[in-house]
JSON list of C-alpha atoms in Angstrom, two decimals:
[
{"chain": "A", "resi": 1, "resn": "MET", "atom": "CA", "xyz": [84.40, 106.75, 95.93]},
{"chain": "A", "resi": 2, "resn": "ALA", "atom": "CA", "xyz": [86.57, 106.50, 92.82]},
{"chain": "A", "resi": 3, "resn": "ILE", "atom": "CA", "xyz": [89.52, 108.82, 92.49]},
{"chain": "A", "resi": 4, "resn": "LYS", "atom": "CA", "xyz": [90.51, 109.76, 88.95]},
{"chain": "A", "resi": 5, "resn": "ASN", "atom": "CA", "xyz": [94.09, 109.59, 87.79]},
{"chain": "A", "resi": 6, "resn": "PHE", "atom": "CA", "xyz": [95.09, 113.25, 87.57]},
{"chain": "A", "resi": 7, "resn": "GLU", "atom": "CA", "xyz": [98.02, 115.37, 88.65]},
{"chain": "A", "resi": 8, "resn": "GLY", "atom": "CA", "xyz": [97.89, 115.09, 92.42]},
{"chain": "A", "resi": 9, "resn": "GLY", "atom": "CA", "xyz": [95.30, 112.32, 92.36]},
{"chain": "A", "resi": 10, "resn": "ASN", "atom": "CA", "xyz": [97.68, 109.63, 93.55]},
{"chain": "A", "resi": 11, "resn": "LYS", "atom": "CA", "xyz": [98.75, 111.87, 96.42]},
{"chain": "A", "resi": 12, "resn": "ILE", "atom": "CA", "xyz": [95.14, 112.36, 97.48]},
{"chain": "A", "resi": 13, "resn": "SER", "atom": "CA", "xyz": [94.66, 108.59, 97.38]},
{"chain": "A", "resi": 14, "resn": "GLU", "atom": "CA", "xyz": [97.64, 108.28, 99.72]},
{"chain": "A", "resi": 15, "resn": "LEU", "atom": "CA", "xyz": [96.20, 110.93, 102.01]},
{"chain": "A", "resi": 16, "resn": "LEU", "atom": "CA", "xyz": [92.99, 108.94, 102.36]},
{"chain": "A", "resi": 17, "resn": "LEU", "atom": "CA", "xyz": [94.67, 105.59, 103.07]},
{"chain": "A", "resi": 18, "resn": "PRO", "atom": "CA", "xyz": [95.16, 106.14, 106.84]},
{"chain": "A", "resi": 19, "resn": "TYR", "atom": "CA", "xyz": [91.42, 106.58, 107.19]},
{"chain": "A", "resi": 20, "resn": "GLY", "atom": "CA", "xyz": [90.62, 103.11, 105.94]},
{"chain": "A", "resi": 21, "resn": "ARG", "atom": "CA", "xyz": [86.95, 103.07, 104.92]},
{"chain": "A", "resi": 22, "resn": "GLY", "atom": "CA", "xyz": [86.23, 106.25, 106.88]},
{"chain": "A", "resi": 23, "resn": "LEU", "atom": "CA", "xyz": [86.64, 108.79, 104.09]},
{"chain": "A", "resi": 24, "resn": "LEU", "atom": "CA", "xyz": [86.33, 106.32, 101.24]},
{"chain": "A", "resi": 25, "resn": "GLY", "atom": "CA", "xyz": [82.85, 105.37, 102.38]},
{"chain": "A", "resi": 26, "resn": "GLY", "atom": "CA", "xyz": [82.41, 104.08, 105.93]},
{"chain": "A", "resi": 27, "resn": "GLU", "atom": "CA", "xyz": [80.63, 104.99, 109.11]},
{"chain": "A", "resi": 28, "resn": "VAL", "atom": "CA", "xyz": [80.72, 108.43, 110.72]},
{"chain": "A", "resi": 29, "resn": "LYS", "atom": "CA", "xyz": [79.26, 108.74, 114.19]},
{"chain": "A", "resi": 30, "resn": "ALA", "atom": "CA", "xyz": [77.49, 112.01, 114.96]},
{"chain": "A", "resi": 31, "resn": "GLY", "atom": "CA", "xyz": [76.02, 111.89, 118.45]},
{"chain": "A", "resi": 32, "resn": "LYS", "atom": "CA", "xyz": [73.51, 109.06, 118.63]},
{"chain": "A", "resi": 33, "resn": "HIS", "atom": "CA", "xyz": [73.44, 108.84, 114.84]},
{"chain": "A", "resi": 34, "resn": "THR", "atom": "CA", "xyz": [75.63, 106.77, 112.55]},
{"chain": "A", "resi": 35, "resn": "LEU", "atom": "CA", "xyz": [75.96, 107.84, 108.91]},
{"chain": "A", "resi": 36, "resn": "ASP", "atom": "CA", "xyz": [76.96, 104.91, 106.69]},
{"chain": "A", "resi": 37, "resn": "LEU", "atom": "CA", "xyz": [78.72, 106.63, 103.82]},
{"chain": "A", "resi": 38, "resn": "SER", "atom": "CA", "xyz": [79.52, 103.31, 102.13]},
{"chain": "A", "resi": 39, "resn": "ARG", "atom": "CA", "xyz": [75.94, 102.91, 100.93]},
{"chain": "A", "resi": 40, "resn": "ARG", "atom": "CA", "xyz": [75.01, 106.24, 99.38]},
{"chain": "A", "resi": 41, "resn": "THR", "atom": "CA", "xyz": [75.62, 109.97, 99.26]},
{"chain": "A", "resi": 42, "resn": "HIS", "atom": "CA", "xyz": [74.17, 111.76, 102.26]},
{"chain": "A", "resi": 43, "resn": "LEU", "atom": "CA", "xyz": [72.34, 115.07, 101.92]},
{"chain": "A", "resi": 44, "resn": "MET", "atom": "CA", "xyz": [72.94, 118.06, 104.16]},
{"chain": "A", "resi": 45, "resn": "GLY", "atom": "CA", "xyz": [70.00, 120.45, 104.46]},
{"chain": "A", "resi": 46, "resn": "ILE", "atom": "CA", "xyz": [71.22, 124.04, 104.81]},
{"chain": "A", "resi": 47, "resn": "LEU", "atom": "CA", "xyz": [69.41, 126.29, 107.26]},
{"chain": "A", "resi": 48, "resn": "ASN", "atom": "CA", "xyz": [70.81, 129.83, 107.32]},
{"chain": "A", "resi": 49, "resn": "VAL", "atom": "CA", "xyz": [69.48, 131.87, 110.21]},
{"chain": "A", "resi": 50, "resn": "THR", "atom": "CA", "xyz": [70.93, 135.04, 108.67]},
{"chain": "A", "resi": 51, "resn": "PRO", "atom": "CA", "xyz": [69.69, 138.17, 106.88]},
{"chain": "A", "resi": 52, "resn": "ASP", "atom": "CA", "xyz": [72.28, 138.02, 104.09]},
{"chain": "A", "resi": 53, "resn": "SER", "atom": "CA", "xyz": [73.27, 134.48, 103.06]},
{"chain": "A", "resi": 54, "resn": "PHE", "atom": "CA", "xyz": [73.41, 133.94, 99.30]},
{"chain": "A", "resi": 55, "resn": "SER", "atom": "CA", "xyz": [70.93, 131.04, 99.23]},
{"chain": "A", "resi": 56, "resn": "ASP", "atom": "CA", "xyz": [68.18, 131.67, 101.80]},
{"chain": "A", "resi": 57, "resn": "GLY", "atom": "CA", "xyz": [69.28, 134.81, 103.63]},
{"chain": "A", "resi": 58, "resn": "GLY", "atom": "CA", "xyz": [66.46, 136.52, 105.50]},
{"chain": "A", "resi": 59, "resn": "LYS", "atom": "CA", "xyz": [63.89, 133.76, 105.04]},
{"chain": "A", "resi": 60, "resn": "TYR", "atom": "CA", "xyz": [64.37, 132.00, 108.36]},
{"chain": "A", "resi": 61, "resn": "LEU", "atom": "CA", "xyz": [65.41, 134.63, 110.90]},
{"chain": "A", "resi": 62, "resn": "ASP", "atom": "CA", "xyz": [62.31, 133.78, 112.90]},
{"chain": "A", "resi": 63, "resn": "SER", "atom": "CA", "xyz": [63.09, 130.61, 114.87]},
{"chain": "A", "resi": 64, "resn": "GLN", "atom": "CA", "xyz": [59.66, 129.09, 114.31]},
{"chain": "A", "resi": 65, "resn": "ARG", "atom": "CA", "xyz": [59.96, 129.50, 110.54]},
{"chain": "A", "resi": 66, "resn": "ALA", "atom": "CA", "xyz": [63.47, 128.06, 110.73]},
{"chain": "A", "resi": 67, "resn": "LEU", "atom": "CA", "xyz": [62.23, 125.01, 112.65]},
{"chain": "A", "resi": 68, "resn": "ALA", "atom": "CA", "xyz": [59.41, 124.48, 110.16]},
{"chain": "A", "resi": 69, "resn": "HIS", "atom": "CA", "xyz": [61.85, 124.65, 107.25]},
{"chain": "A", "resi": 70, "resn": "ALA", "atom": "CA", "xyz": [64.20, 122.16, 108.92]},
{"chain": "A", "resi": 71, "resn": "MET", "atom": "CA", "xyz": [61.32, 119.74, 109.47]},
{"chain": "A", "resi": 72, "resn": "ARG", "atom": "CA", "xyz": [60.36, 120.12, 105.82]},
{"chain": "A", "resi": 73, "resn": "MET", "atom": "CA", "xyz": [63.91, 119.36, 104.68]},
{"chain": "A", "resi": 74, "resn": "ALA", "atom": "CA", "xyz": [63.92, 116.26, 106.90]},
{"chain": "A", "resi": 75, "resn": "GLU", "atom": "CA", "xyz": [60.68, 115.08, 105.34]},
{"chain": "A", "resi": 76, "resn": "GLU", "atom": "CA", "xyz": [62.15, 115.66, 101.87]},
{"chain": "A", "resi": 77, "resn": "GLY", "atom": "CA", "xyz": [65.12, 113.41, 102.59]},
{"chain": "A", "resi": 78, "resn": "ALA", "atom": "CA", "xyz": [67.87, 115.42, 104.30]},
{"chain": "A", "resi": 79, "resn": "ASP", "atom": "CA", "xyz": [70.26, 113.31, 106.37]},
{"chain": "A", "resi": 80, "resn": "ILE", "atom": "CA", "xyz": [71.84, 116.22, 108.29]},
{"chain": "A", "resi": 81, "resn": "ILE", "atom": "CA", "xyz": [70.55, 119.69, 109.15]},
{"chain": "A", "resi": 82, "resn": "ASP", "atom": "CA", "xyz": [73.28, 122.35, 109.05]},
{"chain": "A", "resi": 83, "resn": "VAL", "atom": "CA", "xyz": [72.46, 125.50, 111.04]},
{"chain": "A", "resi": 84, "resn": "GLY", "atom": "CA", "xyz": [74.42, 128.68, 110.37]},
{"chain": "A", "resi": 85, "resn": "GLY", "atom": "CA", "xyz": [74.18, 132.14, 111.91]},
{"chain": "A", "resi": 86, "resn": "GLU", "atom": "CA", "xyz": [76.76, 134.07, 109.89]},
{"chain": "A", "resi": 87, "resn": "SER", "atom": "CA", "xyz": [76.81, 134.52, 106.13]},
{"chain": "A", "resi": 88, "resn": "SER", "atom": "CA", "xyz": [79.90, 133.34, 104.25]},
{"chain": "A", "resi": 89, "resn": "ARG", "atom": "CA", "xyz": [78.87, 134.77, 100.90]},
{"chain": "A", "resi": 90, "resn": "PRO", "atom": "CA", "xyz": [81.60, 136.67, 98.98]},
{"chain": "A", "resi": 91, "resn": "GLY", "atom": "CA", "xyz": [82.13, 140.10, 100.51]},
{"chain": "A", "resi": 92, "resn": "SER", "atom": "CA", "xyz": [80.27, 139.33, 103.73]},
{"chain": "A", "resi": 93, "resn": "LEU", "atom": "CA", "xyz": [81.36, 140.81, 107.04]},
{"chain": "A", "resi": 94, "resn": "PRO", "atom": "CA", "xyz": [81.63, 138.88, 110.31]},
{"chain": "A", "resi": 95, "resn": "VAL", "atom": "CA", "xyz": [79.11, 139.17, 113.13]},
{"chain": "A", "resi": 96, "resn": "SER", "atom": "CA", "xyz": [79.81, 138.94, 116.84]},
{"chain": "A", "resi": 97, "resn": "ALA", "atom": "CA", "xyz": [79.69, 135.64, 118.68]},
{"chain": "A", "resi": 98, "resn": "GLU", "atom": "CA", "xyz": [76.85, 137.07, 120.78]},
{"chain": "A", "resi": 99, "resn": "GLU", "atom": "CA", "xyz": [74.74, 137.79, 117.69]},
{"chain": "A", "resi": 100, "resn": "GLU", "atom": "CA", "xyz": [75.52, 134.43, 116.16]},
{"chain": "A", "resi": 101, "resn": "LEU", "atom": "CA", "xyz": [74.53, 132.65, 119.38]},
{"chain": "A", "resi": 102, "resn": "ARG", "atom": "CA", "xyz": [71.30, 134.65, 119.53]},
{"chain": "A", "resi": 103, "resn": "ARG", "atom": "CA", "xyz": [70.44, 133.42, 116.05]},
{"chain": "A", "resi": 104, "resn": "VAL", "atom": "CA", "xyz": [71.40, 129.76, 116.20]},
{"chain": "A", "resi": 105, "resn": "ILE", "atom": "CA", "xyz": [70.97, 128.45, 119.75]},
{"chain": "A", "resi": 106, "resn": "PRO", "atom": "CA", "xyz": [67.15, 128.66, 119.87]},
{"chain": "A", "resi": 107, "resn": "VAL", "atom": "CA", "xyz": [67.01, 126.82, 116.54]},
{"chain": "A", "resi": 108, "resn": "VAL", "atom": "CA", "xyz": [69.46, 124.09, 117.61]},
{"chain": "A", "resi": 109, "resn": "GLU", "atom": "CA", "xyz": [67.61, 123.61, 120.90]},
{"chain": "A", "resi": 110, "resn": "GLY", "atom": "CA", "xyz": [64.29, 123.42, 119.11]},
{"chain": "A", "resi": 111, "resn": "LEU", "atom": "CA", "xyz": [65.55, 120.95, 116.53]},
{"chain": "A", "resi": 112, "resn": "ALA", "atom": "CA", "xyz": [67.23, 118.72, 119.11]},
{"chain": "A", "resi": 113, "resn": "GLY", "atom": "CA", "xyz": [63.86, 117.93, 120.65]},
{"chain": "A", "resi": 114, "resn": "LYS", "atom": "CA", "xyz": [61.93, 117.50, 117.43]},
{"chain": "A", "resi": 115, "resn": "ILE", "atom": "CA", "xyz": [64.09, 115.97, 114.73]},
{"chain": "A", "resi": 116, "resn": "ASP", "atom": "CA", "xyz": [65.77, 112.55, 114.56]},
{"chain": "A", "resi": 117, "resn": "LEU", "atom": "CA", "xyz": [68.71, 113.68, 112.47]},
{"chain": "A", "resi": 118, "resn": "PRO", "atom": "CA", "xyz": [72.22, 114.89, 113.35]},
{"chain": "A", "resi": 119, "resn": "ILE", "atom": "CA", "xyz": [72.43, 118.67, 113.63]},
{"chain": "A", "resi": 120, "resn": "SER", "atom": "CA", "xyz": [75.53, 120.41, 112.31]},
{"chain": "A", "resi": 121, "resn": "ILE", "atom": "CA", "xyz": [76.61, 123.85, 113.47]},
{"chain": "A", "resi": 122, "resn": "ASP", "atom": "CA", "xyz": [78.14, 125.96, 110.69]},
{"chain": "A", "resi": 123, "resn": "THR", "atom": "CA", "xyz": [80.58, 128.27, 112.45]},
{"chain": "A", "resi": 124, "resn": "TYR", "atom": "CA", "xyz": [84.27, 129.07, 112.76]},
{"chain": "A", "resi": 125, "resn": "LYS", "atom": "CA", "xyz": [83.84, 130.45, 116.31]},
{"chain": "A", "resi": 126, "resn": "SER", "atom": "CA", "xyz": [84.69, 128.02, 119.11]},
{"chain": "A", "resi": 127, "resn": "GLU", "atom": "CA", "xyz": [82.26, 129.62, 121.56]},
{"chain": "A", "resi": 128, "resn": "VAL", "atom": "CA", "xyz": [79.37, 129.18, 119.14]},
{"chain": "A", "resi": 129, "resn": "ALA", "atom": "CA", "xyz": [80.39, 125.61, 118.31]},
{"chain": "A", "resi": 130, "resn": "GLU", "atom": "CA", "xyz": [80.64, 124.58, 121.96]},
{"chain": "A", "resi": 131, "resn": "ARG", "atom": "CA", "xyz": [77.33, 126.17, 122.95]},
{"chain": "A", "resi": 132, "resn": "ALA", "atom": "CA", "xyz": [75.63, 124.52, 119.98]},
{"chain": "A", "resi": 133, "resn": "LEU", "atom": "CA", "xyz": [77.10, 121.11, 120.84]},
{"chain": "A", "resi": 134, "resn": "GLN", "atom": "CA", "xyz": [75.81, 121.54, 124.39]},
{"chain": "A", "resi": 135, "resn": "ALA", "atom": "CA", "xyz": [72.39, 122.49, 122.98]},
{"chain": "A", "resi": 136, "resn": "GLY", "atom": "CA", "xyz": [72.12, 119.35, 120.86]},
{"chain": "A", "resi": 137, "resn": "ALA", "atom": "CA", "xyz": [74.29, 119.72, 117.76]},
{"chain": "A", "resi": 138, "resn": "ALA", "atom": "CA", "xyz": [76.37, 116.66, 116.86]},
{"chain": "A", "resi": 139, "resn": "MET", "atom": "CA", "xyz": [78.97, 117.97, 114.43]},
{"chain": "A", "resi": 140, "resn": "ILE", "atom": "CA", "xyz": [80.87, 121.12, 113.43]},
{"chain": "A", "resi": 141, "resn": "ASN", "atom": "CA", "xyz": [81.09, 122.60, 109.93]},
{"chain": "A", "resi": 142, "resn": "ASP", "atom": "CA", "xyz": [84.03, 125.06, 109.93]},
{"chain": "A", "resi": 143, "resn": "ILE", "atom": "CA", "xyz": [84.72, 127.00, 106.72]},
{"chain": "A", "resi": 144, "resn": "SER", "atom": "CA", "xyz": [88.20, 127.85, 108.03]},
{"chain": "A", "resi": 145, "resn": "ALA", "atom": "CA", "xyz": [89.24, 124.28, 108.90]},
{"chain": "A", "resi": 146, "resn": "CYS", "atom": "CA", "xyz": [89.84, 125.35, 112.53]},
{"chain": "A", "resi": 147, "resn": "ARG", "atom": "CA", "xyz": [92.19, 128.20, 111.55]},
{"chain": "A", "resi": 148, "resn": "MET", "atom": "CA", "xyz": [90.23, 131.38, 112.27]},
{"chain": "A", "resi": 149, "resn": "ASP", "atom": "CA", "xyz": [89.71, 130.49, 115.94]},
{"chain": "A", "resi": 150, "resn": "GLN", "atom": "CA", "xyz": [92.49, 128.33, 117.38]},
{"chain": "A", "resi": 151, "resn": "ARG", "atom": "CA", "xyz": [90.32, 127.22, 120.29]},
{"chain": "A", "resi": 152, "resn": "MET", "atom": "CA", "xyz": [88.07, 125.40, 117.81]},
{"chain": "A", "resi": 153, "resn": "VAL", "atom": "CA", "xyz": [90.67, 122.63, 117.77]},
{"chain": "A", "resi": 154, "resn": "GLU", "atom": "CA", "xyz": [90.23, 122.19, 121.53]},
{"chain": "A", "resi": 155, "resn": "VAL", "atom": "CA", "xyz": [86.44, 122.08, 121.22]},
{"chain": "A", "resi": 156, "resn": "ALA", "atom": "CA", "xyz": [86.49, 119.50, 118.44]},
{"chain": "A", "resi": 157, "resn": "ALA", "atom": "CA", "xyz": [88.95, 117.33, 120.38]},
{"chain": "A", "resi": 158, "resn": "LYS", "atom": "CA", "xyz": [87.01, 117.70, 123.64]},
{"chain": "A", "resi": 159, "resn": "TYR", "atom": "CA", "xyz": [83.68, 116.62, 122.18]},
{"chain": "A", "resi": 160, "resn": "GLN", "atom": "CA", "xyz": [85.17, 114.14, 119.66]},
{"chain": "A", "resi": 161, "resn": "CYS", "atom": "CA", "xyz": [82.48, 115.01, 117.14]},
{"chain": "A", "resi": 162, "resn": "PRO", "atom": "CA", "xyz": [82.76, 115.00, 113.35]},
{"chain": "A", "resi": 163, "resn": "VAL", "atom": "CA", "xyz": [84.21, 118.25, 112.01]},
{"chain": "A", "resi": 164, "resn": "VAL", "atom": "CA", "xyz": [84.02, 119.38, 108.39]},
{"chain": "A", "resi": 165, "resn": "LEU", "atom": "CA", "xyz": [87.28, 121.06, 107.38]},
{"chain": "A", "resi": 166, "resn": "MET", "atom": "CA", "xyz": [86.89, 123.35, 104.39]},
{"chain": "A", "resi": 167, "resn": "HIS", "atom": "CA", "xyz": [89.56, 124.84, 102.16]},
{"chain": "A", "resi": 168, "resn": "MET", "atom": "CA", "xyz": [89.18, 128.58, 101.68]},
{"chain": "A", "resi": 169, "resn": "LYS", "atom": "CA", "xyz": [91.72, 131.03, 100.34]},
{"chain": "A", "resi": 170, "resn": "GLY", "atom": "CA", "xyz": [91.40, 134.22, 102.35]},
{"chain": "A", "resi": 171, "resn": "THR", "atom": "CA", "xyz": [88.20, 135.13, 104.20]},
{"chain": "A", "resi": 172, "resn": "PRO", "atom": "CA", "xyz": [84.62, 135.51, 102.97]},
{"chain": "A", "resi": 173, "resn": "ARG", "atom": "CA", "xyz": [85.24, 139.26, 102.77]},
{"chain": "A", "resi": 174, "resn": "ASP", "atom": "CA", "xyz": [88.16, 138.98, 100.30]},
{"chain": "A", "resi": 175, "resn": "MET", "atom": "CA", "xyz": [88.21, 135.39, 99.02]},
{"chain": "A", "resi": 176, "resn": "GLN", "atom": "CA", "xyz": [86.87, 136.24, 95.55]},
{"chain": "A", "resi": 177, "resn": "LEU", "atom": "CA", "xyz": [89.23, 139.16, 94.89]},
{"chain": "A", "resi": 178, "resn": "ASN", "atom": "CA", "xyz": [91.20, 137.59, 92.04]},
{"chain": "A", "resi": 179, "resn": "PRO", "atom": "CA", "xyz": [91.98, 134.16, 93.57]},
{"chain": "A", "resi": 180, "resn": "TYR", "atom": "CA", "xyz": [95.10, 132.58, 92.03]},
{"chain": "A", "resi": 181, "resn": "TYR", "atom": "CA", "xyz": [96.66, 129.11, 92.18]},
{"chain": "A", "resi": 182, "resn": "ASP", "atom": "CA", "xyz": [99.60, 127.56, 90.34]},
{"chain": "A", "resi": 183, "resn": "SER", "atom": "CA", "xyz": [97.68, 124.29, 90.70]},
{"chain": "A", "resi": 184, "resn": "VAL", "atom": "CA", "xyz": [94.39, 124.39, 92.58]},
{"chain": "A", "resi": 185, "resn": "VAL", "atom": "CA", "xyz": [94.36, 120.61, 93.11]},
{"chain": "A", "resi": 186, "resn": "GLU", "atom": "CA", "xyz": [97.92, 120.49, 94.38]},
{"chain": "A", "resi": 187, "resn": "GLU", "atom": "CA", "xyz": [97.40, 123.41, 96.76]},
{"chain": "A", "resi": 188, "resn": "ILE", "atom": "CA", "xyz": [94.22, 121.93, 98.19]},
{"chain": "A", "resi": 189, "resn": "TYR", "atom": "CA", "xyz": [96.03, 118.61, 98.64]},
{"chain": "A", "resi": 190, "resn": "GLN", "atom": "CA", "xyz": [98.93, 120.27, 100.50]},
{"chain": "A", "resi": 191, "resn": "PHE", "atom": "CA", "xyz": [96.49, 122.23, 102.64]},
{"chain": "A", "resi": 192, "resn": "PHE", "atom": "CA", "xyz": [94.63, 119.13, 103.79]},
{"chain": "A", "resi": 193, "resn": "LEU", "atom": "CA", "xyz": [97.80, 117.12, 104.24]},
{"chain": "A", "resi": 194, "resn": "GLU", "atom": "CA", "xyz": [99.05, 119.72, 106.72]},
{"chain": "A", "resi": 195, "resn": "ARG", "atom": "CA", "xyz": [95.71, 120.27, 108.45]},
{"chain": "A", "resi": 196, "resn": "VAL", "atom": "CA", "xyz": [94.95, 116.58, 108.94]},
{"chain": "A", "resi": 197, "resn": "GLU", "atom": "CA", "xyz": [98.42, 115.95, 110.35]},
{"chain": "A", "resi": 198, "resn": "TYR", "atom": "CA", "xyz": [98.26, 118.95, 112.70]},
{"chain": "A", "resi": 199, "resn": "LEU", "atom": "CA", "xyz": [94.71, 118.32, 113.94]},
{"chain": "A", "resi": 200, "resn": "GLY", "atom": "CA", "xyz": [95.50, 114.67, 114.53]},
{"chain": "A", "resi": 201, "resn": "HIS", "atom": "CA", "xyz": [98.43, 115.69, 116.74]},
{"chain": "A", "resi": 202, "resn": "MET", "atom": "CA", "xyz": [96.07, 118.03, 118.60]},
{"chain": "A", "resi": 203, "resn": "GLY", "atom": "CA", "xyz": [93.71, 115.22, 119.53]},
{"chain": "A", "resi": 204, "resn": "ILE", "atom": "CA", "xyz": [91.03, 115.18, 116.83]},
{"chain": "A", "resi": 205, "resn": "LEU", "atom": "CA", "xyz": [90.41, 111.61, 115.69]},
{"chain": "A", "resi": 206, "resn": "ARG", "atom": "CA", "xyz": [91.13, 111.10, 112.02]},
{"chain": "A", "resi": 207, "resn": "GLU", "atom": "CA", "xyz": [87.80, 109.33, 111.51]},
{"chain": "A", "resi": 208, "resn": "ASN", "atom": "CA", "xyz": [86.09, 112.51, 112.68]},
{"chain": "A", "resi": 209, "resn": "MET", "atom": "CA", "xyz": [87.68, 114.71, 110.00]},
{"chain": "A", "resi": 210, "resn": "ILE", "atom": "CA", "xyz": [85.62, 115.33, 106.86]},
{"chain": "A", "resi": 211, "resn": "ILE", "atom": "CA", "xyz": [87.35, 117.29, 104.11]},
{"chain": "A", "resi": 212, "resn": "ASP", "atom": "CA", "xyz": [85.58, 119.84, 101.90]},
{"chain": "A", "resi": 213, "resn": "PRO", "atom": "CA", "xyz": [87.48, 121.34, 98.93]},
{"chain": "A", "resi": 214, "resn": "GLY", "atom": "CA", "xyz": [85.49, 124.56, 99.29]},
{"chain": "A", "resi": 215, "resn": "ILE", "atom": "CA", "xyz": [83.94, 124.99, 95.87]},
{"chain": "A", "resi": 216, "resn": "GLY", "atom": "CA", "xyz": [83.15, 128.68, 95.42]},
{"chain": "A", "resi": 217, "resn": "PHE", "atom": "CA", "xyz": [85.32, 129.80, 98.34]},
{"chain": "A", "resi": 218, "resn": "GLY", "atom": "CA", "xyz": [88.36, 131.58, 96.97]},
{"chain": "A", "resi": 219, "resn": "LYS", "atom": "CA", "xyz": [88.05, 129.95, 93.54]},
{"chain": "A", "resi": 220, "resn": "THR", "atom": "CA", "xyz": [87.16, 131.06, 90.05]},
{"chain": "A", "resi": 221, "resn": "VAL", "atom": "CA", "xyz": [84.64, 129.14, 87.94]},
{"chain": "A", "resi": 222, "resn": "GLU", "atom": "CA", "xyz": [87.57, 127.44, 86.23]},
{"chain": "A", "resi": 223, "resn": "HIS", "atom": "CA", "xyz": [89.00, 126.37, 89.59]},
{"chain": "A", "resi": 224, "resn": "ASN", "atom": "CA", "xyz": [85.61, 125.01, 90.64]},
{"chain": "A", "resi": 225, "resn": "LEU", "atom": "CA", "xyz": [85.28, 122.96, 87.45]},
{"chain": "A", "resi": 226, "resn": "THR", "atom": "CA", "xyz": [88.80, 121.58, 87.87]},
{"chain": "A", "resi": 227, "resn": "ILE", "atom": "CA", "xyz": [87.90, 120.44, 91.39]},
{"chain": "A", "resi": 228, "resn": "LEU", "atom": "CA", "xyz": [84.68, 118.82, 90.18]},
{"chain": "A", "resi": 229, "resn": "ARG", "atom": "CA", "xyz": [86.49, 116.98, 87.37]},
{"chain": "A", "resi": 230, "resn": "ASN", "atom": "CA", "xyz": [89.04, 115.60, 89.78]}
]
């Protein structure tokens, strides 16, 4: 992965150095699967088991339809299937852990026996993440970077699975209410610098941390384009 020379770019390069080839394009182990990121971009198929997600909300609430869609995405070339049970669209409200578990666990269990791909659980709730890992998921995708539920750090460290850490300003409910940055790149850099350092101290292996700048989460269109350019 090339890193352009921009304000903050050199700092991000420095941030990546401790990971060796891990974040610059190496191997990430997710359960029995190994994703070799040095060869190509890997595709994550998104499966929202929700009534209100912005992309496919309401289409796959039935677990059998959800499983069929996941199989179709695998056939079409997905490398990872990401299962989510709570919408993170702008303005969305949280659901209980019980409701989220009711939505996602049957799907994760069904996929674990049918699909030869790593399953990712999209949640910021530690209880949901742990139950999904026990049911067959191999990685965590946390839009809060392990901030909204402090026990998520313990779960990620206990299972030593890959965890996607996303930058988000605010919460899904309020993140798009006039988001402001002095420098979006610099603030994202500082955010990840602090999170990576903290989570490493808490026992999460650095090679298991995958950073996501959170395009569309607490950013304007201009912020998103700046992130994409850099």
